[in-house]
Amino acid sequence: MELEQAQKLWQPQPGWLNTASYGLPPDPVWTAVQEALADWRVGRTSWEGWGEAVDRSRVAFAGLVGVPAADVSIGSTVSQLLAPVAAALPAGATVVVPEVEFTSNLFPWLVQGERGVEVRTVPLAGLVDAIDAHTDLVAFSLVQSADGAVAPYEEIVAAARAHDALVVVDATQACGWLPFDGGLADVVVVGAYKWLMAPRGSAFAYLAPSVRDGMRPDAAGWYAGQDPHASYYGPPLRLADDARRFDISPAWFSWVGTAPALELIAEIGVPVIRAHDVALANRFLAGLGRPPGESAIVTVEVPGAREKLERAGVRAAVRAGRVRASFHVYSTEADVDLALDALTGRPDPG
């Protein structure tokens, strides 16, 4: 699908530059969720149809990051999906994490401190050099939430492999706009409500077989069964033999919206979306006299920026004391120029 054609499927109000907080649903997502809610309201259908959206979502996510669908587990949040990975670390293990890491990929490791797990936080720029023979696992965001910094993924993986360390990647701020090979890592987690533009409440984890074989599915329920529909009642334990053993029972309506969102992203193409998003981000930076970057997320320090943007109706975020603007498939040059007019005080050409 051509980008210009695809953009007609979104209905944003001008000035939405905050996809790094949450993405906007395209029409197929909105329609699917509304139809499901209408059916729920009157009891028009059974739930199994809603549940089928999970399988579609799993397959679509696997395709986006280049891993087998059998190695993908579904859940609701990044930290929930990381919990069994952290719990499987041996006592006394050492984890290296960037000091600016969003806490969903930090707290799961820190809570293992009572077992002697040590977490070392280092500057993102020094992450590669910080991986050494004492490192058991390195965890980092592919794109940082605070400022949009893109991690040197392949360099980090190479350093970890040189020291037999596991690699855990939070791709929540990347997946949907930044192409990457998920199979290079041992674990990749993604919250789907940002750049994947799904309803909040759906999340994915790629779990390499070598890692999940050492993990225990403490949250296992009927949906983790080899055949979920034959796992409603009674023993024995009969879990799936692939990553589904770590699934939790899905929040139906979130997944009803997740499947069409991911399928549309695949239809447009992540490389196409990346080129569009980064071009807009660099238009924004150029308008402020800043050098170009490689991220769809940018942060700037402009006196009174938050107030100026709010007065102009531009919705952005403030992270780590700086204004954070993020640009996605539905963003336009007009959105960028609206923000630049507000920040620079230049006259509106209209």
Coordinates of C-alpha atoms in Angstrom, one line a residue:
M1 CA 0.0 0.0 0.0
E2 CA 1.3 3.5 -0.9
L3 CA 2.0 5.8 2.0
E4 CA -0.3 8.6 0.8
Q5 CA -3.1 6.1 0.4
A6 CA -2.5 4.6 3.8
Q7 CA -2.5 8.0 5.5
K8 CA -6.2 8.4 4.7
L9 CA -6.9 5.7 7.1
W10 CA -6.1 7.9 10.1
Q11 CA -8.1 10.8 11.5
P12 CA -5.7 12.8 13.7
Q13 CA -6.3 16.3 14.8
P14 CA -3.5 18.6 13.6
G15 CA -0.5 18.8 16.0
W16 CA -0.3 15.2 17.4
L17 CA 3.4 14.7 17.9
N18 CA 3.3 12.2 20.8
T19 CA 3.3 8.7 19.4
A20 CA 6.1 7.9 21.8
S21 CA 3.3 8.1 24.4
Y22 CA 0.6 6.3 22.4
G23 CA -0.2 5.7 18.8
L24 CA -3.4 6.6 17.0
P25 CA -5.6 3.8 15.6
P26 CA -6.2 3.6 11.8
D27 CA -9.8 3.1 10.7
P28 CA -9.6 -0.7 10.5
V29 CA -8.5 -0.8 14.1
W30 CA -11.2 1.6 15.3
T31 CA -13.9 -0.2 13.4
A32 CA -12.9 -3.7 14.6
V33 CA -12.9 -2.6 18.2
Q34 CA -16.2 -0.7 17.9
E35 CA -17.8 -3.7 16.3
A36 CA -16.5 -6.0 19.1
L37 CA -17.7 -3.7 21.8
A38 CA -21.2 -3.5 20.2
D39 CA -21.4 -7.3 20.1
W40 CA -20.3 -7.5 23.7
R41 CA -22.8 -4.9 24.8
V42 CA -25.8 -7.0 23.6
G43 CA -24.3 -10.5 23.8
R44 CA -24.5 -11.0 20.1
T45 CA -21.6 -13.5 19.7
S46 CA -19.4 -15.8 21.6
W47 CA -15.8 -14.8 22.6
E48 CA -13.9 -17.2 20.4
G49 CA -13.9 -14.9 17.4
W50 CA -12.3 -12.2 19.5
G51 CA -9.7 -14.7 20.6
E52 CA -8.7 -15.5 17.0
A53 CA -7.2 -12.0 16.8
V54 CA -4.4 -13.2 19.1
D55 CA -3.2 -15.7 16.6
R56 CA -3.3 -13.1 13.8
S57 CA -1.4 -10.7 16.0
R58 CA 1.2 -13.2 16.9
V59 CA 1.9 -14.1 13.3
A60 CA 2.0 -10.5 12.2
F61 CA 4.4 -9.5 15.0
A62 CA 6.7 -12.4 14.2
G63 CA 6.8 -11.3 10.6
L64 CA 7.6 -7.7 11.5
V65 CA 10.7 -8.7 13.6
G66 CA 11.7 -11.7 11.6
V67 CA 11.2 -14.6 14.1
P68 CA 9.1 -17.8 14.1
A69 CA 5.6 -17.3 15.5
A70 CA 6.2 -20.3 17.7
D71 CA 8.8 -18.3 19.6
V72 CA 6.4 -15.4 20.4
S73 CA 4.5 -15.1 23.7
I74 CA 1.7 -12.6 24.3
G75 CA 0.9 -10.6 27.3
S76 CA -0.2 -7.2 28.5
T77 CA 2.9 -5.3 29.5
V78 CA 6.6 -5.3 28.9
S79 CA 7.5 -5.8 32.6
Q80 CA 5.1 -8.7 32.9
L81 CA 6.7 -10.4 30.0
L82 CA 10.2 -9.8 31.4
A83 CA 9.4 -11.1 34.9
P84 CA 10.0 -14.8 34.1
V85 CA 13.2 -14.0 32.3
A86 CA 14.5 -12.1 35.3
A87 CA 13.4 -14.8 37.7
A88 CA 15.3 -17.4 35.7
L89 CA 18.6 -15.6 36.2
P90 CA 21.0 -17.5 38.5
A91 CA 21.6 -16.1 41.9
G92 CA 24.4 -13.7 41.8
A93 CA 24.1 -12.9 38.1
T94 CA 25.2 -9.5 36.8
V95 CA 22.9 -7.4 34.5
V96 CA 24.1 -4.4 32.6
V97 CA 21.5 -1.7 31.7
P98 CA 21.8 1.9 30.4
E99 CA 21.3 4.4 33.2
V100 CA 18.5 6.2 31.2
E101 CA 16.5 2.9 30.7
F102 CA 12.7 3.1 31.1
T103 CA 11.9 1.3 34.3
S104 CA 9.8 -1.5 32.7
N105 CA 13.2 -2.9 31.5
L106 CA 15.0 -2.0 34.8
F107 CA 12.7 -2.9 37.7
P108 CA 12.3 -6.6 36.7
W109 CA 16.1 -7.0 37.1
L110 CA 16.3 -4.8 40.3
V111 CA 13.7 -6.8 42.2
Q112 CA 16.0 -9.8 41.9
G113 CA 18.5 -8.1 44.1
E114 CA 17.4 -10.2 47.1
R115 CA 18.8 -13.2 45.3
G116 CA 22.1 -11.4 44.8
V117 CA 21.5 -10.3 41.2
E118 CA 23.6 -7.2 40.6
V119 CA 22.4 -4.5 38.2
R120 CA 25.0 -2.2 36.8
T121 CA 23.8 1.0 35.1
V122 CA 26.1 2.7 32.7
P123 CA 25.8 5.5 30.1
L124 CA 24.2 4.3 26.9
A125 CA 27.3 5.5 24.9
G126 CA 29.4 3.2 27.1
L127 CA 27.2 0.1 27.0
V128 CA 29.2 -1.9 24.5
D129 CA 32.5 -1.3 26.5
A130 CA 30.7 -2.1 29.8
I131 CA 29.9 -5.7 28.7
D132 CA 32.7 -7.9 30.0
A133 CA 33.4 -11.4 31.3
H134 CA 31.4 -10.7 34.4
T135 CA 28.2 -9.8 32.5
D136 CA 25.4 -12.4 32.4
L137 CA 22.8 -10.4 30.6
V138 CA 22.6 -7.0 28.9
A139 CA 19.2 -5.3 28.7
F140 CA 18.5 -2.1 26.8
S141 CA 15.9 -0.3 24.7
L142 CA 16.5 -0.3 21.0
V143 CA 15.2 3.3 21.0
Q144 CA 15.3 5.2 24.2
S145 CA 12.0 6.6 25.5
A146 CA 13.6 9.7 27.1
D147 CA 15.3 11.2 24.0
G148 CA 14.9 8.8 21.0
A149 CA 18.5 7.7 21.0
V150 CA 18.9 4.6 18.8
A151 CA 21.1 1.9 20.4
P152 CA 24.0 0.3 18.3
Y153 CA 22.1 -3.0 18.3
E154 CA 24.5 -5.1 16.4
E155 CA 27.5 -3.9 18.3
I156 CA 25.9 -4.6 21.6
V157 CA 24.9 -8.1 20.4
A158 CA 28.5 -8.8 19.2
A159 CA 29.9 -7.7 22.6
A160 CA 27.5 -9.8 24.5
R161 CA 28.2 -12.9 22.3
A162 CA 31.9 -12.4 22.9
H163 CA 31.3 -12.9 26.6
D164 CA 28.4 -15.4 26.5
A165 CA 26.0 -12.9 27.8
L166 CA 22.2 -12.9 27.1
V167 CA 20.7 -10.0 25.2
V168 CA 17.3 -8.6 26.1
V169 CA 15.9 -5.8 24.0
D170 CA 12.9 -3.6 24.7
A171 CA 11.7 -2.5 21.2
T172 CA 8.6 -0.7 22.3
Q173 CA 9.8 2.7 21.0
A174 CA 11.2 1.1 17.8
C175 CA 8.9 -1.7 16.5
G176 CA 6.6 -0.2 13.9
W177 CA 9.0 2.4 12.5
L178 CA 12.5 1.0 12.8
P179 CA 13.4 -2.2 10.9
F180 CA 15.5 -4.7 13.0
D181 CA 16.3 -8.4 13.2
G182 CA 14.7 -9.6 16.4
G183 CA 16.4 -13.0 16.1
L184 CA 19.8 -11.5 16.9
A185 CA 18.7 -11.1 20.5
D186 CA 17.6 -13.7 23.0
V187 CA 14.5 -11.8 24.1
V188 CA 12.7 -9.0 22.5
V189 CA 9.7 -7.3 24.2
V190 CA 7.3 -4.8 22.7
G191 CA 4.3 -2.9 24.1
A192 CA 2.0 -2.6 21.1
Y193 CA 0.2 0.6 22.0
K194 CA 2.8 3.0 20.8
W195 CA 4.3 2.7 17.3
L196 CA 2.3 -0.4 16.5
M197 CA -0.8 1.7 17.2
A198 CA -2.8 -1.0 19.0
P199 CA -5.1 -0.5 22.0
R200 CA -3.2 -0.5 25.3
G201 CA -3.2 -3.9 26.8
S202 CA -1.4 -6.1 24.2
A203 CA 2.3 -6.8 24.3
F204 CA 4.7 -9.4 22.7
A205 CA 7.9 -11.2 23.7
Y206 CA 10.2 -13.1 21.4
L207 CA 11.7 -15.8 23.6
A208 CA 14.6 -17.8 22.0
P209 CA 14.2 -21.5 22.7
S210 CA 17.5 -21.7 24.5
V211 CA 16.3 -19.0 26.9
R212 CA 12.7 -20.1 27.6
D213 CA 13.9 -23.7 28.3
G214 CA 15.4 -22.3 31.5
M215 CA 12.3 -20.2 32.4
R216 CA 9.4 -21.2 34.6
P217 CA 5.9 -20.1 33.5
D218 CA 4.7 -19.0 36.9
A219 CA 1.7 -17.2 35.5
A220 CA 0.4 -20.2 33.5
G221 CA -3.3 -20.6 33.1
W222 CA -5.7 -22.2 30.6
Y223 CA -4.4 -20.0 27.8
A224 CA -0.8 -21.4 28.2
G225 CA -2.1 -24.9 27.6
Q226 CA -1.0 -27.0 24.6
D227 CA -4.7 -26.9 23.6
P228 CA -6.2 -23.9 25.5
H229 CA -9.8 -25.2 24.8
A230 CA -8.9 -28.5 26.4
S231 CA -7.2 -26.8 29.4
Y232 CA -10.2 -25.4 31.3
Y233 CA -10.4 -27.8 34.2
G234 CA -8.3 -30.2 36.3
P235 CA -4.8 -31.8 36.1
P236 CA -2.4 -32.8 34.8
L237 CA -0.3 -29.9 33.9
R238 CA -0.4 -29.7 30.1
L239 CA 1.4 -26.6 28.8
A240 CA 2.3 -25.6 25.3
D241 CA 5.7 -26.8 24.2
D242 CA 6.6 -23.5 22.5
A243 CA 6.6 -19.8 23.7
R244 CA 2.8 -20.0 24.2
R245 CA 3.4 -21.6 27.6
F246 CA 4.2 -18.0 28.8
D247 CA 1.0 -16.5 27.3
I248 CA -1.5 -15.0 29.7
S249 CA -5.2 -15.0 29.0
P250 CA -5.8 -12.1 26.5
A251 CA -7.7 -9.0 27.1
W252 CA -10.0 -9.6 24.1
F253 CA -10.7 -6.1 22.8
S254 CA -7.1 -5.0 22.9
W255 CA -6.2 -7.9 20.6
V256 CA -9.2 -7.3 18.3
G257 CA -7.5 -4.0 17.6
T258 CA -3.9 -5.2 17.6
A259 CA -4.3 -7.6 14.6
P260 CA -5.4 -5.1 12.0
A261 CA -2.9 -2.6 13.2
L262 CA 0.1 -4.9 12.7
E263 CA -1.3 -6.2 9.4
L264 CA -1.6 -2.6 8.1
I265 CA 2.0 -1.8 9.2
A266 CA 3.2 -4.9 7.3
E267 CA 1.2 -3.8 4.2
I268 CA 2.7 -0.3 4.2
G269 CA 6.2 -1.6 5.0
V270 CA 8.4 -0.6 8.0
P271 CA 11.2 0.8 5.8
V272 CA 8.7 3.1 4.1
I273 CA 7.4 4.2 7.5
R274 CA 10.9 4.8 8.8
A275 CA 11.8 7.0 5.9
H276 CA 8.7 9.1 6.4
D277 CA 9.1 9.4 10.2
V278 CA 12.7 10.3 10.2
A279 CA 12.3 12.8 7.4
L280 CA 9.7 14.7 9.4
A281 CA 11.8 14.5 12.6
N282 CA 14.7 16.0 10.6
R283 CA 12.5 18.7 9.1
F284 CA 11.6 19.6 12.7
L285 CA 15.3 19.6 13.8
A286 CA 16.4 21.7 10.8
G287 CA 13.7 24.3 11.6
L288 CA 15.3 24.7 15.0
G289 CA 18.8 24.9 13.5
R290 CA 19.8 21.4 14.8
P291 CA 21.7 18.7 12.9
P292 CA 19.7 15.8 11.5
G293 CA 19.4 12.5 13.3
E294 CA 18.3 9.0 12.7
S295 CA 15.3 8.7 15.0
A296 CA 11.6 9.3 14.8
I297 CA 11.8 10.7 18.3
V298 CA 13.6 14.0 19.0
T299 CA 14.1 16.1 22.1
V300 CA 14.8 19.8 22.2
E301 CA 15.4 22.5 24.8
V302 CA 13.6 25.7 23.8
P303 CA 12.7 28.2 26.5
G304 CA 9.0 28.0 27.3
A305 CA 8.6 25.2 24.8
R306 CA 5.9 23.3 26.6
E307 CA 3.7 26.4 27.0
K308 CA 4.3 27.5 23.4
L309 CA 3.3 24.2 22.0
E310 CA 0.2 23.9 24.2
R311 CA -1.0 27.4 23.1
A312 CA -0.6 26.3 19.5
G313 CA -2.5 23.0 20.1
V314 CA 0.5 20.9 19.6
R315 CA 0.5 17.8 21.7
A316 CA 4.0 16.6 22.6
A317 CA 5.6 15.3 25.8
V318 CA 8.2 16.4 28.3
R319 CA 10.8 13.8 29.3
A320 CA 13.9 14.3 31.4
G321 CA 13.2 18.1 31.4
R322 CA 13.1 18.4 27.6
V323 CA 10.3 18.6 25.0
R324 CA 10.0 15.3 23.2
A325 CA 8.3 15.2 19.8
S326 CA 7.6 12.0 17.9
F327 CA 6.6 11.5 14.3
H328 CA 4.7 8.6 12.8
V329 CA 3.0 7.5 9.6
Y330 CA 0.0 9.8 10.1
S331 CA 2.2 12.8 10.9
T332 CA 2.5 15.5 8.2
E333 CA 4.8 18.4 7.2
A334 CA 1.9 20.7 8.3
D335 CA 2.2 19.2 11.9
V336 CA 5.9 19.9 11.9
D337 CA 5.5 23.4 10.7
L338 CA 2.7 24.1 13.3
A339 CA 5.2 23.1 16.0
L340 CA 8.0 25.1 14.5
D341 CA 5.8 28.2 14.2
A342 CA 5.0 27.9 17.9
L343 CA 8.5 27.3 19.0
T344 CA 10.3 29.9 16.8
G345 CA 7.6 32.6 16.7
R346 CA 7.7 32.7 13.0
P347 CA 4.5 33.9 11.3
D348 CA 2.0 31.3 10.2
P349 CA 2.1 31.4 6.3
G350 CA -1.7 30.7 6.3

